[in-house]
Amino acid sequence: MAFTLTFESGEKRTFDKKVSLLSLLEGHNPDLKYIAAEVNNVTRELTYEVYYDADIRFLTLSDSTASKIYEATLRYVVAMAFARTYPDLKIRFAYNVSRCVSIHLLNPGATSTTAMLLKVRHEIDSIIEQNLPLKRIIVSNEEASKVYQERGFLDKLDILQYRPEKTVHLYSCGDYLNYMYSRMLPSTGYLKNFKLRLYAPGFLLQYPRAECKGEIPPFKDAPTFNRVLKESHDWAKTVGASTVAMINAQIKENGPIDFINMCEARHNRMLCELGQMIEDSIDEISLICVAGPSSSGKTTFANRLRIELLSRGIKPIRISIDDYYKRDKDMPKNEDGEPDYESIDALDLALFNQNMVDLISGETVTLPKFDFQQGKRVPGRTLHVGKNEPIIIEGIHALNDRMAPDIPNSNKFKIFIAPQAQINLDDHNPLSLTDLRLIRRIVRDFKFRASSAEETLSMWPNVRKGEFRWIYDTQEGSDYVYNSMLSYELPVMKKYAMPLLEKIDKDSPYYPTAMRLMRMLKFFVDMDDEWIPSNSLMREFIGGSCYADV
């Protein structure tokens, strides 16, 4: 039966037998810029064969879905190169500094060397130069289990029991076999652009990013971020929560109460540590600045920090940066000519600076209050700051040096907050730190703003642009990094997020992202949230917070 394919350009072509996406690109992809496709809005590999009426959109590295396929294939080839050059060496991938993938050497005493780098890089180049095909092999879960045992992939065995499907899509390349929980490139020759560098005691792998228009971003080291990620992994490994399978086992074997309280105890300990640092320097601290990317839990954290300081005889005053927004007509514009609410120039910096200086100098100040219905500032609280009454400001720009520049840095205590997860499906497949926050935001926006998952996903690219431009660079100048990750949260979020994601129609441009998030969540067991404390950061997203009206 004949079928018609409609391309993004509007061209239509009719076929009477199935046709591969690769064959459709013959003569039109000499530089291999097209690396995947959407067929009726479902992401497909270029080896996929179409046999029905469909709309076709070919994807480049400027598309986030294609970028993730490229990265997964690159991890596959790197793992293959290590297996060939150092067959006894176990490695683990994780997301790390400067938008890189880190490669950790798991064997005791193993450390990266220049000689190892050159040997592995030579093997990777050889694999790419040969342009070896990546062939998908569909096997039953039982067959996959045998393959994993034979090849020593014991970490993959652990998660296999939680796979809801009856089959696994393994990929072979020559004599190598692996599974990356992702669609893949058709062959290794597509991996034209990457960088492998030493980052003792392991390596860093740089790859093209969609937000950088398919280019590799410049490398920027971030020692503070790296340290926090290491601490996160070390803690998760110590308590048995560094993989999805371990988290599931915690819930099934020990029950949710112990697991929840163990994770909350870690947050309590960090708050206590932070409170002590501020108390020790309270004579010098006038301004406590809290910043972090979207859905980091800034609001609950600021409230909990306030309580921690009150317990030490310190009486902080919270001031919202949002009250200093300019009117829409005075807003800076983004590249689309729309008001740019993410920009620091959306705030009246001069007024904020003057208010902070006056308060810290002992003057009584009437602060503004932004009335979002009227779209302008109106008079707000009248405040006077006394001894041991530091001001807490919270917002995405709180650590920016342009905020209150007339207050010396020695009088500021800067806190960066973000969920710094180091959780893997298995050694070769880390979970995205960004996806964790995205799921938080989807759940919160629906709960408190009646926004659909589709509406949240539509805003997310602009949110991410603002984060890269305004937030991440400020982390390295902070006095303390608060890891807001709670290892139990994805099993809790699953029951809230899955129904919202399932409502996204197959014709929606956000359907591929919804599918990707659901593929991640499906591996977690369900966990009830009744034992989560009312002051938990998690309550900011799922509801039931004791700070809801604070």
Coordinates of C-alpha atoms in Angstrom, one line a residue:
M1 CA 0.0 0.0 0.0
A2 CA 1.4 3.4 -1.0
F3 CA 2.2 6.0 1.7
T4 CA 3.2 9.6 1.7
L5 CA 6.0 11.3 3.6
T6 CA 5.8 15.1 4.3
F7 CA 9.0 16.9 5.0
E8 CA 9.6 20.0 7.1
S9 CA 10.1 22.0 3.8
G10 CA 6.6 21.1 2.7
E11 CA 7.9 18.6 0.1
K12 CA 5.8 15.4 -0.2
R13 CA 7.1 12.1 -1.5
T14 CA 5.1 8.9 -2.1
F15 CA 6.5 5.4 -1.7
D16 CA 5.0 1.9 -2.2
K17 CA 7.4 0.0 0.1
K18 CA 9.1 0.8 3.4
V19 CA 12.0 3.2 3.3
S20 CA 14.8 4.0 5.8
L21 CA 15.4 7.5 7.0
L22 CA 19.0 7.1 6.0
S23 CA 18.0 6.4 2.4
L24 CA 15.9 9.6 2.4
L25 CA 19.0 11.5 3.3
E26 CA 21.2 10.1 0.5
G27 CA 23.0 13.0 -1.2
H28 CA 21.6 15.5 1.4
N29 CA 23.8 14.8 4.4
P30 CA 27.4 14.8 3.2
D31 CA 28.7 16.3 6.5
L32 CA 26.5 14.1 8.6
K33 CA 24.8 17.1 10.3
Y34 CA 21.4 15.2 10.4
I35 CA 21.7 12.6 13.2
A36 CA 18.2 11.6 14.0
A37 CA 14.6 12.4 13.0
E38 CA 11.1 13.0 14.4
V39 CA 8.6 10.8 12.6
N40 CA 5.0 11.9 13.5
N41 CA 6.7 13.6 16.4
V42 CA 8.3 10.4 17.7
T43 CA 12.1 10.5 17.9
R44 CA 13.6 7.8 15.6
E45 CA 17.1 6.7 14.7
L46 CA 18.2 7.2 11.1
T47 CA 18.2 3.4 10.6
Y48 CA 14.4 3.4 11.2
E49 CA 12.2 2.3 8.3
V50 CA 9.0 4.2 7.6
Y51 CA 6.0 2.3 6.0
Y52 CA 3.1 4.7 6.8
D53 CA 2.0 8.3 6.2
A54 CA 4.2 10.5 8.3
D55 CA 5.6 13.9 8.8
I56 CA 9.4 13.9 8.9
R57 CA 11.7 16.4 10.6
F58 CA 15.4 15.7 10.5
L59 CA 17.3 16.7 13.6
T60 CA 20.7 18.4 14.0
L61 CA 22.9 19.0 17.1
S62 CA 21.0 22.3 17.7
D63 CA 18.1 20.1 18.8
S64 CA 18.3 19.0 22.5
T65 CA 16.9 15.5 21.6
A66 CA 19.6 15.0 19.0
S67 CA 22.3 16.3 21.2
K68 CA 21.4 13.7 23.9
I69 CA 21.5 10.9 21.2
Y70 CA 25.0 12.1 20.2
E71 CA 26.1 12.2 23.8
A72 CA 24.8 8.7 24.6
T73 CA 26.5 7.3 21.5
L74 CA 29.8 9.0 22.4
R75 CA 29.6 7.4 25.9
Y76 CA 29.1 4.1 24.2
V77 CA 32.2 4.5 22.0
V78 CA 34.3 5.7 24.9
A79 CA 33.2 2.7 27.0
M80 CA 34.1 0.5 24.0
A81 CA 37.5 2.1 23.7
F82 CA 38.3 1.5 27.4
A83 CA 37.1 -2.1 27.1
R84 CA 39.5 -2.6 24.3
T85 CA 42.5 -0.8 25.7
Y86 CA 42.1 -1.5 29.5
P87 CA 39.7 -4.6 29.7
D88 CA 40.1 -5.0 33.4
L89 CA 39.4 -1.3 34.2
K90 CA 35.9 -0.4 35.3
I91 CA 34.6 3.1 34.5
R92 CA 31.6 5.2 35.6
F93 CA 30.2 8.2 33.7
A94 CA 28.7 11.1 35.5
Y95 CA 27.7 14.7 34.7
N96 CA 30.2 17.2 35.8
V97 CA 31.8 20.7 35.5
S98 CA 31.5 22.9 32.4
R99 CA 28.7 20.8 30.9
C100 CA 31.0 17.8 30.6
V101 CA 30.7 14.1 31.3
S102 CA 33.3 12.9 33.8
I103 CA 34.9 9.4 33.5
H104 CA 35.7 7.9 36.9
L105 CA 38.1 5.0 37.3
L106 CA 36.5 2.5 39.7
N107 CA 39.4 0.1 40.3
P108 CA 41.1 0.8 43.6
G109 CA 44.2 2.9 43.2
A110 CA 43.5 3.6 39.5
T111 CA 44.3 7.1 38.3
S112 CA 44.3 8.9 35.0
T113 CA 47.6 9.5 33.2
T114 CA 48.7 11.2 29.9
A115 CA 49.7 7.7 28.6
M116 CA 46.2 6.4 29.3
L117 CA 44.6 9.4 27.7
L118 CA 46.6 9.0 24.5
K119 CA 46.0 5.3 24.3
V120 CA 42.2 5.6 24.8
R121 CA 42.0 8.6 22.5
H122 CA 43.8 6.7 19.8
E123 CA 41.3 3.9 20.1
I124 CA 38.3 6.2 20.0
D125 CA 39.7 7.9 16.9
S126 CA 40.2 4.5 15.3
I127 CA 36.6 3.4 16.0
I128 CA 35.3 6.6 14.6
E129 CA 37.5 6.5 11.5
Q130 CA 36.3 3.0 10.7
N131 CA 32.7 4.3 10.8
L132 CA 31.4 1.1 12.3
P133 CA 27.7 0.5 12.2
L134 CA 25.7 0.4 15.5
K135 CA 23.2 -2.4 15.2
R136 CA 20.2 -2.7 17.5
I137 CA 19.5 -6.2 18.9
I138 CA 16.2 -6.8 20.6
V139 CA 16.4 -9.5 23.3
S140 CA 14.2 -10.6 26.2
N141 CA 15.0 -9.5 29.7
E142 CA 16.2 -13.1 30.4
E143 CA 18.6 -13.0 27.5
A144 CA 19.8 -9.6 28.5
S145 CA 20.5 -10.9 32.0
K146 CA 22.7 -13.7 30.5
V147 CA 24.6 -11.2 28.4
Y148 CA 25.2 -8.9 31.3
Q149 CA 26.5 -11.8 33.4
E150 CA 28.8 -13.0 30.7
R151 CA 30.3 -9.6 30.1
G152 CA 30.5 -8.6 33.8
F153 CA 27.9 -5.8 33.6
L154 CA 26.6 -6.6 37.1
D155 CA 25.5 -3.0 37.5
K156 CA 23.1 -3.5 34.6
L157 CA 21.7 -6.6 36.2
D158 CA 20.7 -4.6 39.3
I159 CA 18.4 -2.2 37.4
L160 CA 17.0 -4.9 34.9
Q161 CA 14.6 -6.2 37.5
Y162 CA 12.8 -2.8 37.6
R163 CA 12.4 -2.6 33.8
P164 CA 8.7 -2.7 33.0
E165 CA 9.2 -3.8 29.4
K166 CA 9.8 -7.5 28.5
T167 CA 12.6 -6.7 26.1
V168 CA 15.9 -4.8 26.0
H169 CA 17.4 -3.0 23.0
L170 CA 21.1 -3.8 23.1
Y171 CA 23.5 -2.3 20.6
S172 CA 26.4 -4.1 19.0
C173 CA 29.4 -2.5 17.4
G174 CA 31.9 -5.1 16.1
D175 CA 32.4 -7.5 19.0
Y176 CA 31.3 -4.9 21.6
L177 CA 27.8 -4.9 23.2
N178 CA 26.2 -2.3 25.5
Y179 CA 22.9 -0.6 26.3
M180 CA 22.7 3.2 26.9
Y181 CA 18.9 3.6 27.5
S182 CA 18.8 5.9 24.5
R183 CA 18.4 5.9 20.8
M184 CA 21.7 5.9 19.0
L185 CA 23.5 7.2 15.9
P186 CA 23.6 4.9 12.9
S187 CA 27.4 4.5 13.0
T188 CA 30.5 5.7 14.8
G189 CA 31.6 8.1 12.0
Y190 CA 28.9 10.6 13.1
L191 CA 31.0 11.5 16.2
K192 CA 32.9 14.3 14.5
N193 CA 33.3 16.6 17.5
F194 CA 34.4 15.8 21.1
K195 CA 37.2 16.5 23.5
L196 CA 38.8 14.2 26.0
R197 CA 40.9 15.7 28.7
L198 CA 42.6 14.7 31.9
Y199 CA 40.8 15.7 35.1
A200 CA 42.5 13.8 37.8
P201 CA 41.9 11.2 39.1
G202 CA 39.7 10.6 35.9
F203 CA 38.9 12.3 32.6
L204 CA 36.4 14.8 31.3
L205 CA 34.5 14.3 28.0
Q206 CA 33.2 17.4 26.2
Y207 CA 30.6 17.1 23.5
P208 CA 28.3 19.4 21.4
R209 CA 25.5 21.1 23.2
A210 CA 22.1 22.1 21.8
E211 CA 22.1 25.3 23.8
C212 CA 25.4 26.2 22.1
K213 CA 23.9 25.6 18.7
G214 CA 25.6 22.3 18.3
E215 CA 29.1 23.4 19.3
I216 CA 31.3 22.4 22.3
P217 CA 31.2 25.2 24.9
P218 CA 34.5 26.6 26.1
F219 CA 35.9 24.7 29.1
K220 CA 35.6 26.5 32.4
D221 CA 36.8 24.7 35.5
A222 CA 34.6 24.9 38.6
P223 CA 36.4 23.4 41.6
T224 CA 33.6 24.3 44.0
F225 CA 31.0 22.6 41.8
N226 CA 33.2 19.5 41.4
R227 CA 33.8 19.3 45.1
V228 CA 30.1 19.4 45.8
L229 CA 29.4 16.7 43.2
K230 CA 32.1 14.5 44.7
E231 CA 30.6 15.0 48.2
S232 CA 27.2 14.1 46.8
H233 CA 28.4 10.9 45.3
D234 CA 30.4 9.9 48.3
W235 CA 27.4 10.4 50.6
A236 CA 25.1 8.5 48.2
K237 CA 27.6 5.6 48.0
T238 CA 28.0 5.5 51.8
V239 CA 24.3 5.2 52.5
G240 CA 23.5 3.1 49.5
A241 CA 21.7 5.5 47.2
S242 CA 24.1 6.1 44.3
T243 CA 22.0 4.1 41.7
V244 CA 18.3 3.8 40.9
A245 CA 18.4 0.1 42.0
M246 CA 20.0 1.1 45.3
I247 CA 17.3 3.7 45.9
N248 CA 14.6 1.2 45.1
A249 CA 16.2 -1.3 47.4
Q250 CA 16.2 1.3 50.3
I251 CA 12.5 1.7 49.9
K252 CA 11.6 -1.9 49.5
E253 CA 13.9 -3.4 52.1
N254 CA 14.1 -0.6 54.8
G255 CA 10.8 1.2 54.1
P256 CA 10.2 4.8 53.3
I257 CA 10.4 6.2 56.9
D258 CA 14.1 5.4 57.4
F259 CA 15.0 6.5 53.9
I260 CA 13.1 9.8 54.1
N261 CA 14.5 10.7 57.6
M262 CA 18.1 9.7 56.5
C263 CA 17.9 12.1 53.6
E264 CA 16.3 14.9 55.7
A265 CA 19.0 14.4 58.4
R266 CA 21.6 15.3 55.8
H267 CA 19.8 18.5 55.0
N268 CA 19.5 19.3 58.7
R269 CA 23.2 18.7 59.1
M270 CA 24.1 21.1 56.3
L271 CA 21.8 23.7 57.8
C272 CA 23.5 23.3 61.2
E273 CA 26.9 23.6 59.6
L274 CA 25.8 26.7 57.7
G275 CA 24.2 28.3 60.7
Q276 CA 27.5 27.8 62.6
M277 CA 29.5 29.5 59.9
I278 CA 27.2 32.5 59.9
E279 CA 27.1 32.7 63.7
D280 CA 30.9 32.7 63.8
S281 CA 31.1 35.7 61.5
I282 CA 27.8 37.5 62.4
D283 CA 29.6 40.7 63.4
E284 CA 30.7 41.1 59.8
I285 CA 27.7 39.7 57.9
S286 CA 25.0 42.2 56.9
L287 CA 23.6 40.5 53.8
I288 CA 22.9 36.8 53.3
C289 CA 22.5 36.1 49.6
V290 CA 20.8 33.0 48.3
A291 CA 20.8 32.1 44.6
G292 CA 20.3 29.0 42.5
P293 CA 18.7 27.8 39.3
S294 CA 15.0 27.2 38.9
S295 CA 13.4 24.7 41.2
S296 CA 16.3 24.4 43.5
G297 CA 14.2 25.0 46.6
K298 CA 15.4 28.5 47.3
T299 CA 12.2 29.6 49.1
T300 CA 12.0 26.7 51.6
F301 CA 15.7 26.8 52.1
A302 CA 15.6 30.5 53.0
N303 CA 12.8 29.9 55.5
R304 CA 14.6 27.0 57.1
L305 CA 17.8 29.0 57.3
R306 CA 15.9 31.8 59.0
I307 CA 14.7 29.3 61.6
E308 CA 18.2 27.9 62.1
L309 CA 19.5 31.4 62.7
L310 CA 16.7 32.2 65.1
S311 CA 17.7 29.2 67.2
R312 CA 21.1 30.9 67.5
G313 CA 19.8 34.2 68.6
I314 CA 20.2 35.8 65.2
K315 CA 17.1 37.5 63.8
P316 CA 17.3 37.6 60.0
I317 CA 14.9 39.7 57.8
R318 CA 13.8 38.3 54.5
I319 CA 13.5 40.7 51.5
S320 CA 12.3 39.5 48.1
I321 CA 14.3 40.6 45.1
D322 CA 11.1 40.1 43.0
D323 CA 9.7 43.3 44.6
Y324 CA 12.3 45.3 42.6
Y325 CA 11.0 44.3 39.2
K326 CA 10.6 47.2 36.7
R327 CA 7.4 47.9 34.9
D328 CA 6.9 46.0 31.6
K329 CA 7.5 49.1 29.5
D330 CA 10.9 49.5 31.2
M331 CA 11.9 45.9 30.9
P332 CA 14.9 44.8 28.8
K333 CA 14.0 42.8 25.7
N334 CA 15.2 39.3 24.8
E335 CA 16.3 38.2 21.3
D336 CA 12.6 37.7 20.3
G337 CA 11.8 41.3 21.4
E338 CA 9.8 40.1 24.4
P339 CA 10.3 41.4 28.0
D340 CA 13.2 39.5 29.5
Y341 CA 12.2 38.7 33.1
E342 CA 15.3 36.5 33.5
S343 CA 17.7 39.4 33.0
I344 CA 19.3 41.2 36.0
D345 CA 18.4 44.4 34.2
A346 CA 14.7 43.6 34.8
L347 CA 15.4 44.7 38.3
D348 CA 15.7 48.3 39.6
L349 CA 19.3 47.8 40.8
A350 CA 19.8 51.4 41.9
L351 CA 16.8 51.3 44.2
F352 CA 17.7 47.9 45.6
N353 CA 21.3 49.0 46.3
Q354 CA 20.1 52.2 48.0
N355 CA 17.6 50.4 50.2
M356 CA 20.2 47.8 51.3
V357 CA 22.8 50.5 52.1
D358 CA 20.2 52.6 54.1
L359 CA 19.0 49.6 56.0
I360 CA 22.5 48.4 56.9
S361 CA 23.4 52.0 57.9
G362 CA 20.6 51.9 60.5
E363 CA 18.0 54.0 58.7
T364 CA 14.3 53.2 58.5
V365 CA 13.2 52.3 55.0
T366 CA 9.9 51.7 53.3
L367 CA 10.5 48.9 50.9
P368 CA 8.6 48.4 47.6
K369 CA 6.1 45.7 47.0
F370 CA 5.6 44.6 43.4
D371 CA 1.9 44.2 42.6
F372 CA 1.8 41.7 39.7
Q373 CA -1.9 42.5 39.0
Q374 CA -1.2 46.2 38.5
G375 CA 2.2 45.5 37.0
K376 CA 4.0 48.1 39.1
R377 CA 5.6 48.7 42.5
V378 CA 3.6 49.9 45.4
P379 CA 4.7 50.8 49.0
G380 CA 5.5 47.8 51.1
R381 CA 6.9 47.1 54.6
T382 CA 8.7 49.7 56.6
L383 CA 11.8 48.2 58.2
H384 CA 14.6 49.0 60.6
V385 CA 17.5 46.6 60.9
G386 CA 19.1 46.2 64.3
K387 CA 22.1 44.3 65.7
N388 CA 22.2 40.6 64.7
E389 CA 19.6 41.1 62.1
P390 CA 21.1 40.2 58.8
I391 CA 19.1 40.6 55.6
I392 CA 18.3 37.5 53.6
I393 CA 17.8 38.1 49.9
E394 CA 16.8 35.2 47.6
G395 CA 16.6 35.0 43.9
I396 CA 18.4 33.9 40.7
H397 CA 20.6 37.1 40.8
A398 CA 21.3 37.2 44.5
L399 CA 25.0 36.4 44.1
N400 CA 25.6 38.7 41.2
D401 CA 28.1 41.5 42.0
R402 CA 25.8 44.0 40.5
M403 CA 23.4 43.5 43.4
A404 CA 24.2 45.9 46.1
P405 CA 27.7 46.8 44.9
D406 CA 28.1 49.5 47.6
I407 CA 28.0 46.8 50.3
P408 CA 31.5 45.2 50.6
N409 CA 31.8 41.5 49.8
S410 CA 33.3 41.1 53.3
N411 CA 29.8 41.9 54.6
K412 CA 28.0 39.5 52.4
F413 CA 27.6 35.7 52.9
K414 CA 26.9 34.0 49.6
I415 CA 25.0 30.7 49.4
F416 CA 24.4 28.8 46.2
I417 CA 21.7 26.2 46.2
A418 CA 20.9 23.5 43.7
P419 CA 20.1 19.8 43.6
Q420 CA 23.5 18.2 42.8
A421 CA 22.5 14.6 42.1
Q422 CA 25.0 11.9 41.3
I423 CA 22.6 9.0 40.5
N424 CA 23.2 6.4 37.8
L425 CA 21.0 3.8 36.2
D426 CA 24.2 1.9 35.8
D427 CA 27.9 2.8 35.5
H428 CA 27.6 3.9 31.9
N429 CA 24.3 5.8 32.3
P430 CA 24.0 8.8 34.6
L431 CA 20.8 10.7 35.3
S432 CA 20.6 14.3 34.2
L433 CA 20.8 16.9 37.0
T434 CA 18.7 19.3 34.8
D435 CA 15.9 16.7 34.3
L436 CA 15.5 16.4 38.1
R437 CA 14.8 20.2 38.4
L438 CA 12.6 20.1 35.3
I439 CA 10.4 17.4 37.0
R440 CA 10.3 19.4 40.2
R441 CA 9.1 22.4 38.2
I442 CA 6.5 20.5 36.2
V443 CA 5.0 19.2 39.5
R444 CA 5.1 22.5 41.3
D445 CA 3.7 24.5 38.4
F446 CA 0.7 22.2 38.1
K447 CA 0.2 22.2 41.9
F448 CA 0.4 25.9 42.6
R449 CA 0.0 27.6 39.2
A450 CA -2.5 25.3 37.5
S451 CA 0.0 25.1 34.6
S452 CA 0.1 22.0 32.4
A453 CA 3.3 20.1 31.9
E454 CA 3.3 21.3 28.3
E455 CA 3.2 25.0 29.5
T456 CA 6.1 24.4 31.8
L457 CA 8.1 22.6 29.0
S458 CA 7.4 25.5 26.7
M459 CA 9.1 28.0 29.1
W460 CA 12.0 25.7 30.0
P461 CA 14.4 26.7 27.2
N462 CA 14.2 30.4 28.2
V463 CA 14.7 29.5 31.8
R464 CA 17.8 27.5 30.9
K465 CA 19.2 30.4 28.8
G466 CA 18.8 32.6 31.8
E467 CA 20.6 30.1 34.0
F468 CA 23.6 29.8 31.8
R469 CA 23.8 33.6 31.4
W470 CA 23.2 34.7 34.9
I471 CA 23.5 32.0 37.5
Y472 CA 26.1 29.2 37.0
D473 CA 29.2 31.4 37.0
T474 CA 28.2 32.8 40.4
Q475 CA 28.5 29.4 42.1
E476 CA 32.3 29.6 42.3
G477 CA 32.2 32.8 44.3
S478 CA 29.9 31.5 47.0
D479 CA 30.8 30.9 50.6
Y480 CA 28.6 27.8 50.8
V481 CA 27.0 25.4 48.3
Y482 CA 23.8 23.8 49.6
N483 CA 23.0 20.5 47.9
S484 CA 19.2 20.5 47.8
M485 CA 18.9 17.0 46.4
L486 CA 16.9 14.5 48.4
S487 CA 17.6 10.9 47.2
Y488 CA 14.1 9.8 47.9
E489 CA 12.5 12.5 45.7
L490 CA 12.2 10.8 42.3
P491 CA 10.2 7.9 43.6
V492 CA 7.8 10.5 45.2
M493 CA 7.8 12.7 42.1
K494 CA 7.0 9.8 39.9
K495 CA 3.3 9.5 40.9
Y496 CA 2.8 13.3 40.5
A497 CA 4.8 13.8 37.2
M498 CA 3.8 10.7 35.2
P499 CA 0.1 11.6 34.8
L500 CA 1.0 15.1 33.8
L501 CA 3.5 13.9 31.2
E502 CA 1.1 11.3 29.9
K503 CA -1.4 14.1 29.1
I504 CA 0.9 15.6 26.5
D505 CA -0.5 14.8 23.1
K506 CA 1.6 13.0 20.5
D507 CA 1.3 16.0 18.2
S508 CA 2.8 18.3 20.8
P509 CA 6.3 19.6 20.1
Y510 CA 7.1 18.7 23.7
Y511 CA 6.0 15.1 23.4
P512 CA 9.6 13.8 22.8
T513 CA 10.8 15.5 26.0
A514 CA 7.9 14.0 27.9
M515 CA 8.7 10.6 26.6
R516 CA 12.4 11.0 27.7
L517 CA 11.3 12.0 31.2
M518 CA 8.9 9.1 31.5
R519 CA 11.6 6.7 30.4
M520 CA 13.7 7.9 33.3
L521 CA 10.9 7.8 35.9
K522 CA 9.6 4.4 35.0
F523 CA 12.6 2.7 36.7
F524 CA 11.8 4.0 40.1
V525 CA 9.4 2.2 42.5
D526 CA 6.5 4.3 43.8
M527 CA 6.8 5.8 47.3
D528 CA 4.2 7.4 49.4
D529 CA 4.8 10.9 50.7
E530 CA 2.9 10.9 53.9
W531 CA 6.1 10.7 56.0
I532 CA 7.8 13.7 54.4
P533 CA 8.1 16.4 57.1
S534 CA 6.1 19.6 56.6
N535 CA 9.3 21.7 56.6
S536 CA 11.0 19.5 54.0
L537 CA 12.2 21.2 50.9
M538 CA 10.2 18.6 48.9
R539 CA 7.0 20.1 50.2
E540 CA 7.7 23.2 48.1
F541 CA 6.9 21.1 45.0
I542 CA 4.3 18.6 46.1
G543 CA 2.4 20.7 48.6
G544 CA 1.8 20.5 52.4
S545 CA 4.6 22.9 53.4
C546 CA 4.4 24.6 56.8
Y547 CA 5.9 27.7 55.1
A548 CA 3.1 28.0 52.5
D549 CA 1.8 31.2 54.0
V550 CA 5.1 32.6 55.4

